[in-house]
């Protein structure tokens, strides 16, 4: 009977060891599960932060592009206005010269005709060669 008590004690001991081992395995599994969950949470937070930074960068880039387009439009308008001003000045100056020439021709028609003939002859000589 001693052997059966000993066998029973060994079996009980083995069962206790198995239960302890199972508890340790379960505890380790729980720690691994928790570590995995923490890693997933940290990764999600990192991805969220990166997405926020990308979104902020896109907003900044969009704002800068809009500002650049606005400045370009303003500069184009300035150039247009300046071009119109220069054109207007050139037209005014040409009209002044034309008025001066008309006045000269009215005051001195013979000299004007002589100047025109000389200018025509000179232009013919220049362009003939």
CSV table of N, CA and C in Angstrom, one decimal:
chain,number,residue,atom,x,y,z
A,1,UNK,N,0.8,-1.2,0.0
A,1,UNK,CA,0.0,0.0,0.0
A,1,UNK,C,0.9,1.2,0.0
A,2,UNK,N,2.0,1.1,0.5
A,2,UNK,CA,2.9,2.1,0.5
A,2,UNK,C,3.2,2.6,-0.9
A,3,UNK,N,3.3,1.6,-1.8
A,3,UNK,CA,3.6,2.0,-3.2
A,3,UNK,C,2.4,2.8,-3.8
A,4,UNK,N,1.2,2.4,-3.4
A,4,UNK,CA,0.1,3.1,-4.0
A,4,UNK,C,-0.1,4.5,-3.4
A,5,UNK,N,0.3,4.6,-2.1
A,5,UNK,CA,0.3,6.0,-1.5
A,5,UNK,C,1.3,6.8,-2.2
A,6,UNK,N,2.5,6.2,-2.4
A,6,UNK,CA,3.6,6.9,-3.0
A,6,UNK,C,3.2,7.3,-4.5
A,7,UNK,N,2.6,6.4,-5.2
A,7,UNK,CA,2.1,6.6,-6.5
A,7,UNK,C,1.1,7.7,-6.5
A,8,UNK,N,0.2,7.7,-5.6
A,8,UNK,CA,-0.8,8.7,-5.5
A,8,UNK,C,-0.2,10.0,-5.2
A,9,UNK,N,0.8,10.0,-4.3
A,9,UNK,CA,1.4,11.3,-3.9
A,9,UNK,C,2.2,11.8,-5.1
A,10,UNK,N,2.9,10.9,-5.9
A,10,UNK,CA,3.6,11.4,-7.1
A,10,UNK,C,2.6,11.9,-8.1
A,11,UNK,N,1.5,11.2,-8.3
A,11,UNK,CA,0.5,11.7,-9.2
A,11,UNK,C,-0.1,13.0,-8.8
A,12,UNK,N,-0.3,13.2,-7.5
A,12,UNK,CA,-0.8,14.5,-7.0
A,12,UNK,C,0.2,15.6,-7.2
A,13,UNK,N,1.5,15.2,-6.9
A,13,UNK,CA,2.6,16.1,-7.1
A,13,UNK,C,2.7,16.5,-8.6
A,14,UNK,N,2.6,15.5,-9.5
A,14,UNK,CA,2.7,15.8,-10.9
A,14,UNK,C,1.5,16.7,-11.4
A,15,UNK,N,0.3,16.4,-10.8
A,15,UNK,CA,-0.8,17.2,-11.2
A,15,UNK,C,-0.6,18.6,-10.7
A,16,UNK,N,-0.1,18.8,-9.5
A,16,UNK,CA,0.2,20.1,-8.9
A,16,UNK,C,1.2,20.8,-9.8
A,17,UNK,N,2.3,20.1,-10.2
A,17,UNK,CA,3.3,20.7,-11.0
A,17,UNK,C,2.7,21.1,-12.4
A,18,UNK,N,1.8,20.2,-12.9
A,18,UNK,CA,1.2,20.5,-14.2
A,18,UNK,C,0.3,21.8,-14.1
A,19,UNK,N,-0.4,21.8,-13.0
A,19,UNK,CA,-1.3,23.0,-12.7
A,19,UNK,C,-0.5,24.3,-12.6
A,20,UNK,N,0.7,24.2,-11.9
A,20,UNK,CA,1.5,25.3,-11.7
A,20,UNK,C,2.1,25.7,-13.1
A,21,UNK,N,2.6,24.7,-13.9
A,21,UNK,CA,3.1,25.0,-15.2
A,21,UNK,C,2.0,25.7,-16.1
A,22,UNK,N,0.8,25.2,-16.0
A,22,UNK,CA,-0.3,25.7,-16.8
A,22,UNK,C,-0.5,27.2,-16.4
A,23,UNK,N,-0.5,27.4,-15.1
A,23,UNK,CA,-0.7,28.8,-14.6
A,23,UNK,C,0.4,29.7,-15.1
A,24,UNK,N,1.7,29.2,-15.1
A,24,UNK,CA,2.8,30.0,-15.6
A,24,UNK,C,2.7,30.3,-17.1
A,25,UNK,N,2.3,29.2,-17.8
A,25,UNK,CA,2.1,29.4,-19.2
A,25,UNK,C,1.0,30.4,-19.5
A,26,UNK,N,-0.1,30.3,-18.7
A,26,UNK,CA,-1.2,31.2,-18.9
A,26,UNK,C,-0.8,32.6,-18.6
A,27,UNK,N,0.0,32.8,-17.5
A,27,UNK,CA,0.5,34.1,-17.1
A,27,UNK,C,1.4,34.7,-18.2
A,28,UNK,N,2.3,33.9,-18.7
A,28,UNK,CA,3.1,34.3,-19.8
A,28,UNK,C,2.3,34.7,-21.1
A,29,UNK,N,1.4,33.9,-21.4
A,29,UNK,CA,0.5,34.2,-22.5
A,29,UNK,C,-0.2,35.5,-22.3
A,30,UNK,N,-0.7,35.7,-21.1
A,30,UNK,CA,-1.3,37.0,-20.8
A,30,UNK,C,-0.4,38.2,-21.0
A,31,UNK,N,0.9,38.0,-20.5
A,31,UNK,CA,1.9,39.1,-20.7
A,31,UNK,C,2.2,39.3,-22.1
A,32,UNK,N,2.3,38.2,-22.9
A,32,UNK,CA,2.6,38.4,-24.4
A,32,UNK,C,1.4,39.1,-25.0
A,33,UNK,N,0.2,38.7,-24.6
A,33,UNK,CA,-1.0,39.3,-25.2
A,33,UNK,C,-1.0,40.8,-24.8
A,34,UNK,N,-0.7,41.2,-23.6
A,34,UNK,CA,-0.7,42.5,-23.2
A,34,UNK,C,0.4,43.3,-23.9
A,35,UNK,N,1.6,42.7,-24.0
A,35,UNK,CA,2.7,43.4,-24.7
A,35,UNK,C,2.3,43.6,-26.2
A,36,UNK,N,1.7,42.6,-26.8
A,36,UNK,CA,1.2,42.8,-28.2
A,36,UNK,C,0.2,43.9,-28.3
A,37,UNK,N,-0.7,43.9,-27.4
A,37,UNK,CA,-1.7,44.9,-27.4
A,37,UNK,C,-1.1,46.3,-27.2
A,38,UNK,N,-0.1,46.4,-26.3
A,38,UNK,CA,0.6,47.7,-26.1
A,38,UNK,C,1.3,48.1,-27.4
A,39,UNK,N,2.0,47.1,-28.0
A,39,UNK,CA,2.7,47.4,-29.2
A,39,UNK,C,1.8,47.9,-30.3
A,40,UNK,N,0.6,47.3,-30.4
A,40,UNK,CA,-0.4,47.7,-31.4
A,40,UNK,C,-0.9,49.1,-31.1
A,41,UNK,N,-1.1,49.4,-29.8
A,41,UNK,CA,-1.6,50.7,-29.4
A,41,UNK,C,-0.5,51.8,-29.7
A,42,UNK,N,0.8,51.5,-29.4
A,42,UNK,CA,1.9,52.4,-29.7
A,42,UNK,C,2.0,52.7,-31.2
A,43,UNK,N,1.9,51.6,-31.9
A,43,UNK,CA,2.0,51.7,-33.4
A,43,UNK,C,0.8,52.6,-33.9
A,44,UNK,N,-0.4,52.3,-33.4
A,44,UNK,CA,-1.5,53.1,-33.9
A,44,UNK,C,-1.3,54.6,-33.5
A,45,UNK,N,-0.8,54.9,-32.3
A,45,UNK,CA,-0.6,56.3,-32.0
A,45,UNK,C,0.5,56.9,-32.9
A,46,UNK,N,1.6,56.1,-33.2
A,46,UNK,CA,2.6,56.7,-34.0
A,46,UNK,C,2.1,56.9,-35.4
A,47,UNK,N,1.2,56.0,-35.9
A,47,UNK,CA,0.6,56.2,-37.2
A,47,UNK,C,-0.3,57.5,-37.2
A,48,UNK,N,-1.1,57.6,-36.2
A,48,UNK,CA,-1.9,58.8,-36.0
A,48,UNK,C,-1.1,60.1,-36.0
A,49,UNK,N,0.0,60.1,-35.2
A,49,UNK,CA,0.8,61.3,-35.2
A,49,UNK,C,1.4,61.6,-36.6
A,50,UNK,N,1.9,60.5,-37.2
A,50,UNK,CA,2.5,60.7,-38.6
A,50,UNK,C,1.4,61.3,-39.5
A,51,UNK,N,0.2,60.7,-39.5
A,51,UNK,CA,-0.9,61.2,-40.3
A,51,UNK,C,-1.2,62.6,-40.0
A,52,UNK,N,-1.2,63.0,-38.8
A,52,UNK,CA,-1.5,64.4,-38.4
A,52,UNK,C,-0.4,65.3,-39.0
A,53,UNK,N,0.9,64.9,-38.9
A,53,UNK,CA,2.0,65.7,-39.4
A,53,UNK,C,1.9,65.8,-41.0
A,54,UNK,N,1.5,64.7,-41.6
A,54,UNK,CA,1.3,64.8,-43.1
A,54,UNK,C,0.2,65.7,-43.4
A,55,UNK,N,-0.9,65.6,-42.7
A,55,UNK,CA,-2.0,66.5,-43.0
A,55,UNK,C,-1.7,68.0,-42.8
A,56,UNK,N,-0.9,68.2,-41.7
A,56,UNK,CA,-0.5,69.6,-41.4
A,56,UNK,C,0.4,70.1,-42.5
A,57,UNK,N,1.3,69.2,-43.0
A,57,UNK,CA,2.2,69.6,-44.1
A,57,UNK,C,1.5,69.9,-45.4
A,58,UNK,N,0.5,69.0,-45.6
A,58,UNK,CA,-0.4,69.3,-46.8
A,58,UNK,C,-1.1,70.6,-46.8
A,59,UNK,N,-1.6,70.9,-45.6
A,59,UNK,CA,-2.3,72.2,-45.4
A,59,UNK,C,-1.3,73.3,-45.6
A,60,UNK,N,-0.1,73.2,-45.1
A,60,UNK,CA,0.9,74.3,-45.2
A,60,UNK,C,1.2,74.4,-46.7
A,61,UNK,N,1.4,73.3,-47.4
A,61,UNK,CA,1.8,73.4,-48.8
A,61,UNK,C,0.7,74.0,-49.6
A,62,UNK,N,-0.5,73.6,-49.3
A,62,UNK,CA,-1.7,74.2,-50.0
A,62,UNK,C,-1.8,75.7,-49.8
A,63,UNK,N,-1.6,76.1,-48.5
A,63,UNK,CA,-1.6,77.5,-48.2
A,63,UNK,C,-0.5,78.3,-48.9
A,64,UNK,N,0.7,77.7,-48.9
A,64,UNK,CA,1.8,78.4,-49.6
A,64,UNK,C,1.6,78.5,-51.1
A,65,UNK,N,1.0,77.4,-51.7
A,65,UNK,CA,0.7,77.4,-53.1
A,65,UNK,C,-0.4,78.5,-53.4
A,66,UNK,N,-1.4,78.6,-52.6
A,66,UNK,CA,-2.4,79.6,-52.8
A,66,UNK,C,-1.8,81.0,-52.7
A,67,UNK,N,-0.9,81.2,-51.7
A,67,UNK,CA,-0.3,82.5,-51.5
A,67,UNK,C,0.6,82.8,-52.8
A,68,UNK,N,1.3,81.8,-53.3
A,68,UNK,CA,2.1,82.0,-54.4
A,68,UNK,C,1.3,82.4,-55.7
A,69,UNK,N,0.2,81.7,-55.8
A,69,UNK,CA,-0.7,82.0,-56.9
A,69,UNK,C,-1.3,83.4,-56.8
A,70,UNK,N,-1.6,83.8,-55.6
A,70,UNK,CA,-2.1,85.1,-55.4
A,70,UNK,C,-1.1,86.2,-55.7
A,71,UNK,N,0.1,85.9,-55.2
A,71,UNK,CA,1.2,86.9,-55.6
A,71,UNK,C,1.5,86.9,-57.1
A,72,UNK,N,1.5,85.8,-57.7
A,72,UNK,CA,1.7,85.8,-59.2
A,72,UNK,C,0.6,86.5,-59.9
A,73,UNK,N,-0.6,86.4,-59.5
A,73,UNK,CA,-1.8,87.1,-60.1
A,73,UNK,C,-1.6,88.6,-59.9
A,74,UNK,N,-1.2,89.0,-58.6
A,74,UNK,CA,-1.0,90.4,-58.4
A,74,UNK,C,0.1,91.0,-59.2
A,75,UNK,N,1.2,90.2,-59.4
A,75,UNK,CA,2.4,90.7,-60.2
A,75,UNK,C,1.9,90.8,-61.7
A,76,UNK,N,1.1,89.8,-62.1
A,76,UNK,CA,0.7,89.8,-63.5
A,76,UNK,C,-0.2,91.1,-63.7
A,77,UNK,N,-1.0,91.4,-62.8
A,77,UNK,CA,-1.9,92.6,-62.9
A,77,UNK,C,-1.0,93.9,-62.9
A,78,UNK,N,0.0,93.9,-62.1
A,78,UNK,CA,0.9,95.1,-62.0
A,78,UNK,C,1.6,95.2,-63.4
A,79,UNK,N,2.1,94.1,-64.0
A,79,UNK,CA,2.8,94.1,-65.3
A,79,UNK,C,1.8,94.6,-66.3
A,80,UNK,N,0.6,94.1,-66.3
A,80,UNK,CA,-0.4,94.5,-67.3
A,80,UNK,C,-0.7,96.0,-67.2
A,81,UNK,N,-0.9,96.5,-66.0
A,81,UNK,CA,-1.1,97.9,-65.8
A,81,UNK,C,0.1,98.8,-66.3
A,82,UNK,N,1.3,98.3,-65.9
A,82,UNK,CA,2.5,99.0,-66.4
A,82,UNK,C,2.6,99.0,-67.9
A,83,UNK,N,2.3,97.8,-68.5
A,83,UNK,CA,2.3,97.7,-70.0
A,83,UNK,C,1.3,98.7,-70.6
A,84,UNK,N,0.1,98.8,-70.0
A,84,UNK,CA,-0.9,99.7,-70.5
A,84,UNK,C,-0.4,101.1,-70.4
A,85,UNK,N,0.2,101.4,-69.3
A,85,UNK,CA,0.7,102.8,-69.1
A,85,UNK,C,1.8,103.1,-70.1
A,86,UNK,N,2.7,102.2,-70.3
A,86,UNK,CA,3.8,102.4,-71.3
A,86,UNK,C,3.2,102.6,-72.7
A,87,UNK,N,2.3,101.7,-73.0
A,87,UNK,CA,1.6,101.8,-74.4
A,87,UNK,C,0.9,103.1,-74.5
A,88,UNK,N,0.2,103.5,-73.5
A,88,UNK,CA,-0.5,104.8,-73.6
A,88,UNK,C,0.5,106.0,-73.8
A,89,UNK,N,1.7,105.9,-73.0
A,89,UNK,CA,2.7,107.0,-73.2
A,89,UNK,C,3.3,107.0,-74.6
A,90,UNK,N,3.5,105.8,-75.1
A,90,UNK,CA,4.0,105.7,-76.5
A,90,UNK,C,3.1,106.2,-77.5
A,91,UNK,N,1.8,105.9,-77.4
A,91,UNK,CA,0.8,106.4,-78.3
A,91,UNK,C,0.7,108.0,-78.2
A,92,UNK,N,0.8,108.5,-77.0
A,92,UNK,CA,0.7,109.9,-76.8
A,92,UNK,C,1.9,110.6,-77.4
A,93,UNK,N,3.1,110.0,-77.3
A,93,UNK,CA,4.3,110.6,-77.8
A,93,UNK,C,4.3,110.5,-79.4
A,94,UNK,N,3.8,109.4,-79.9
A,94,UNK,CA,3.6,109.3,-81.4
A,94,UNK,C,2.6,110.3,-81.9
A,95,UNK,N,1.5,110.5,-81.2
A,95,UNK,CA,0.6,111.5,-81.6
A,95,UNK,C,1.2,112.9,-81.6
A,96,UNK,N,2.0,113.2,-80.5
A,96,UNK,CA,2.7,114.5,-80.4
A,96,UNK,C,3.6,114.7,-81.6
A,97,UNK,N,4.4,113.7,-82.0
A,97,UNK,CA,5.3,113.8,-83.1
A,97,UNK,C,4.5,114.0,-84.4
A,98,UNK,N,3.4,113.3,-84.6
A,98,UNK,CA,2.6,113.4,-85.8
A,98,UNK,C,2.0,114.8,-85.8
A,99,UNK,N,1.5,115.3,-84.7
A,99,UNK,CA,1.0,116.7,-84.7
A,99,UNK,C,2.1,117.7,-85.1
A,100,UNK,N,3.3,117.5,-84.5
A,100,UNK,CA,4.4,118.4,-84.8
A,100,UNK,C,4.8,118.3,-86.3
A,101,UNK,N,4.8,117.1,-86.9
A,101,UNK,CA,5.1,116.9,-88.3
A,101,UNK,C,4.0,117.6,-89.1
A,102,UNK,N,2.8,117.5,-88.8
A,102,UNK,CA,1.7,118.1,-89.6
A,102,UNK,C,1.8,119.6,-89.5
A,103,UNK,N,2.1,120.1,-88.3
A,103,UNK,CA,2.3,121.6,-88.2
A,103,UNK,C,3.4,122.1,-89.0
A,104,UNK,N,4.6,121.3,-89.0
A,104,UNK,CA,5.7,121.7,-89.8
A,104,UNK,C,5.4,121.7,-91.3
A,105,UNK,N,4.7,120.7,-91.7
A,105,UNK,CA,4.3,120.6,-93.2
A,105,UNK,C,3.4,121.8,-93.5
A,106,UNK,N,2.5,122.2,-92.7
A,106,UNK,CA,1.6,123.3,-93.0
A,106,UNK,C,2.4,124.6,-93.0
A,107,UNK,N,3.3,124.8,-92.1
A,107,UNK,CA,4.1,126.0,-92.0
A,107,UNK,C,5.1,126.1,-93.2
A,108,UNK,N,5.7,125.0,-93.5
A,108,UNK,CA,6.8,125.0,-94.5
A,108,UNK,C,6.6,123.8,-95.5
A,109,UNK,N,5.7,124.0,-96.4
A,109,UNK,CA,5.4,122.8,-97.3
A,109,UNK,C,6.5,122.5,-98.3
A,110,UNK,N,7.2,123.5,-98.8
A,110,UNK,CA,8.3,123.3,-99.8
A,110,UNK,C,9.4,122.6,-99.1
A,111,UNK,N,9.9,123.0,-97.9
A,111,UNK,CA,11.0,122.4,-97.2
A,111,UNK,C,10.6,120.9,-96.9
A,112,UNK,N,9.3,120.8,-96.5
A,112,UNK,CA,8.8,119.4,-96.1
A,112,UNK,C,8.9,118.5,-97.3
A,113,UNK,N,8.5,119.0,-98.5
A,113,UNK,CA,8.6,118.1,-99.7
A,113,UNK,C,10.0,117.8,-100.0
A,114,UNK,N,10.9,118.8,-99.9
A,114,UNK,CA,12.3,118.6,-100.1
A,114,UNK,C,12.9,117.5,-99.2
A,115,UNK,N,12.5,117.6,-97.9
A,115,UNK,CA,13.0,116.7,-96.9
A,115,UNK,C,12.5,115.3,-97.2
A,116,UNK,N,11.2,115.2,-97.7
A,116,UNK,CA,10.6,113.9,-98.0
A,116,UNK,C,11.3,113.3,-99.2
A,117,UNK,N,11.6,114.1,-100.2
A,117,UNK,CA,12.3,113.6,-101.4
A,117,UNK,C,13.7,113.1,-101.0
A,118,UNK,N,14.4,113.9,-100.2
A,118,UNK,CA,15.8,113.5,-99.8
A,118,UNK,C,15.7,112.2,-99.0
A,119,UNK,N,14.8,112.1,-98.1
A,119,UNK,CA,14.7,110.9,-97.3
A,119,UNK,C,14.4,109.7,-98.1
A,120,UNK,N,13.5,109.9,-99.1
A,120,UNK,CA,13.2,108.8,-100.0
A,120,UNK,C,14.4,108.3,-100.9
A,121,UNK,N,15.1,109.4,-101.4
A,121,UNK,CA,16.3,109.0,-102.2
A,121,UNK,C,17.3,108.3,-101.3
A,122,UNK,N,17.6,108.8,-100.1
A,122,UNK,CA,18.5,108.2,-99.2
A,122,UNK,C,18.1,106.7,-98.8
A,123,UNK,N,16.8,106.5,-98.6
A,123,UNK,CA,16.3,105.2,-98.2
A,123,UNK,C,16.5,104.3,-99.4
A,124,UNK,N,16.2,104.8,-100.6
A,124,UNK,CA,16.4,104.0,-101.8
A,124,UNK,C,17.9,103.6,-102.0
A,125,UNK,N,18.8,104.5,-101.7
A,125,UNK,CA,20.2,104.1,-101.8
A,125,UNK,C,20.7,103.1,-100.8
A,126,UNK,N,20.1,103.2,-99.6
A,126,UNK,CA,20.5,102.3,-98.5
A,126,UNK,C,20.0,100.9,-98.8
A,127,UNK,N,18.7,100.8,-99.2
A,127,UNK,CA,18.1,99.5,-99.4
A,127,UNK,C,18.5,98.9,-100.7
A,128,UNK,N,19.0,99.6,-101.7
A,128,UNK,CA,19.4,99.1,-103.0
A,128,UNK,C,20.6,98.2,-102.8
A,129,UNK,N,21.5,98.6,-101.9
A,129,UNK,CA,22.8,97.9,-101.7
A,129,UNK,C,22.5,96.8,-100.8
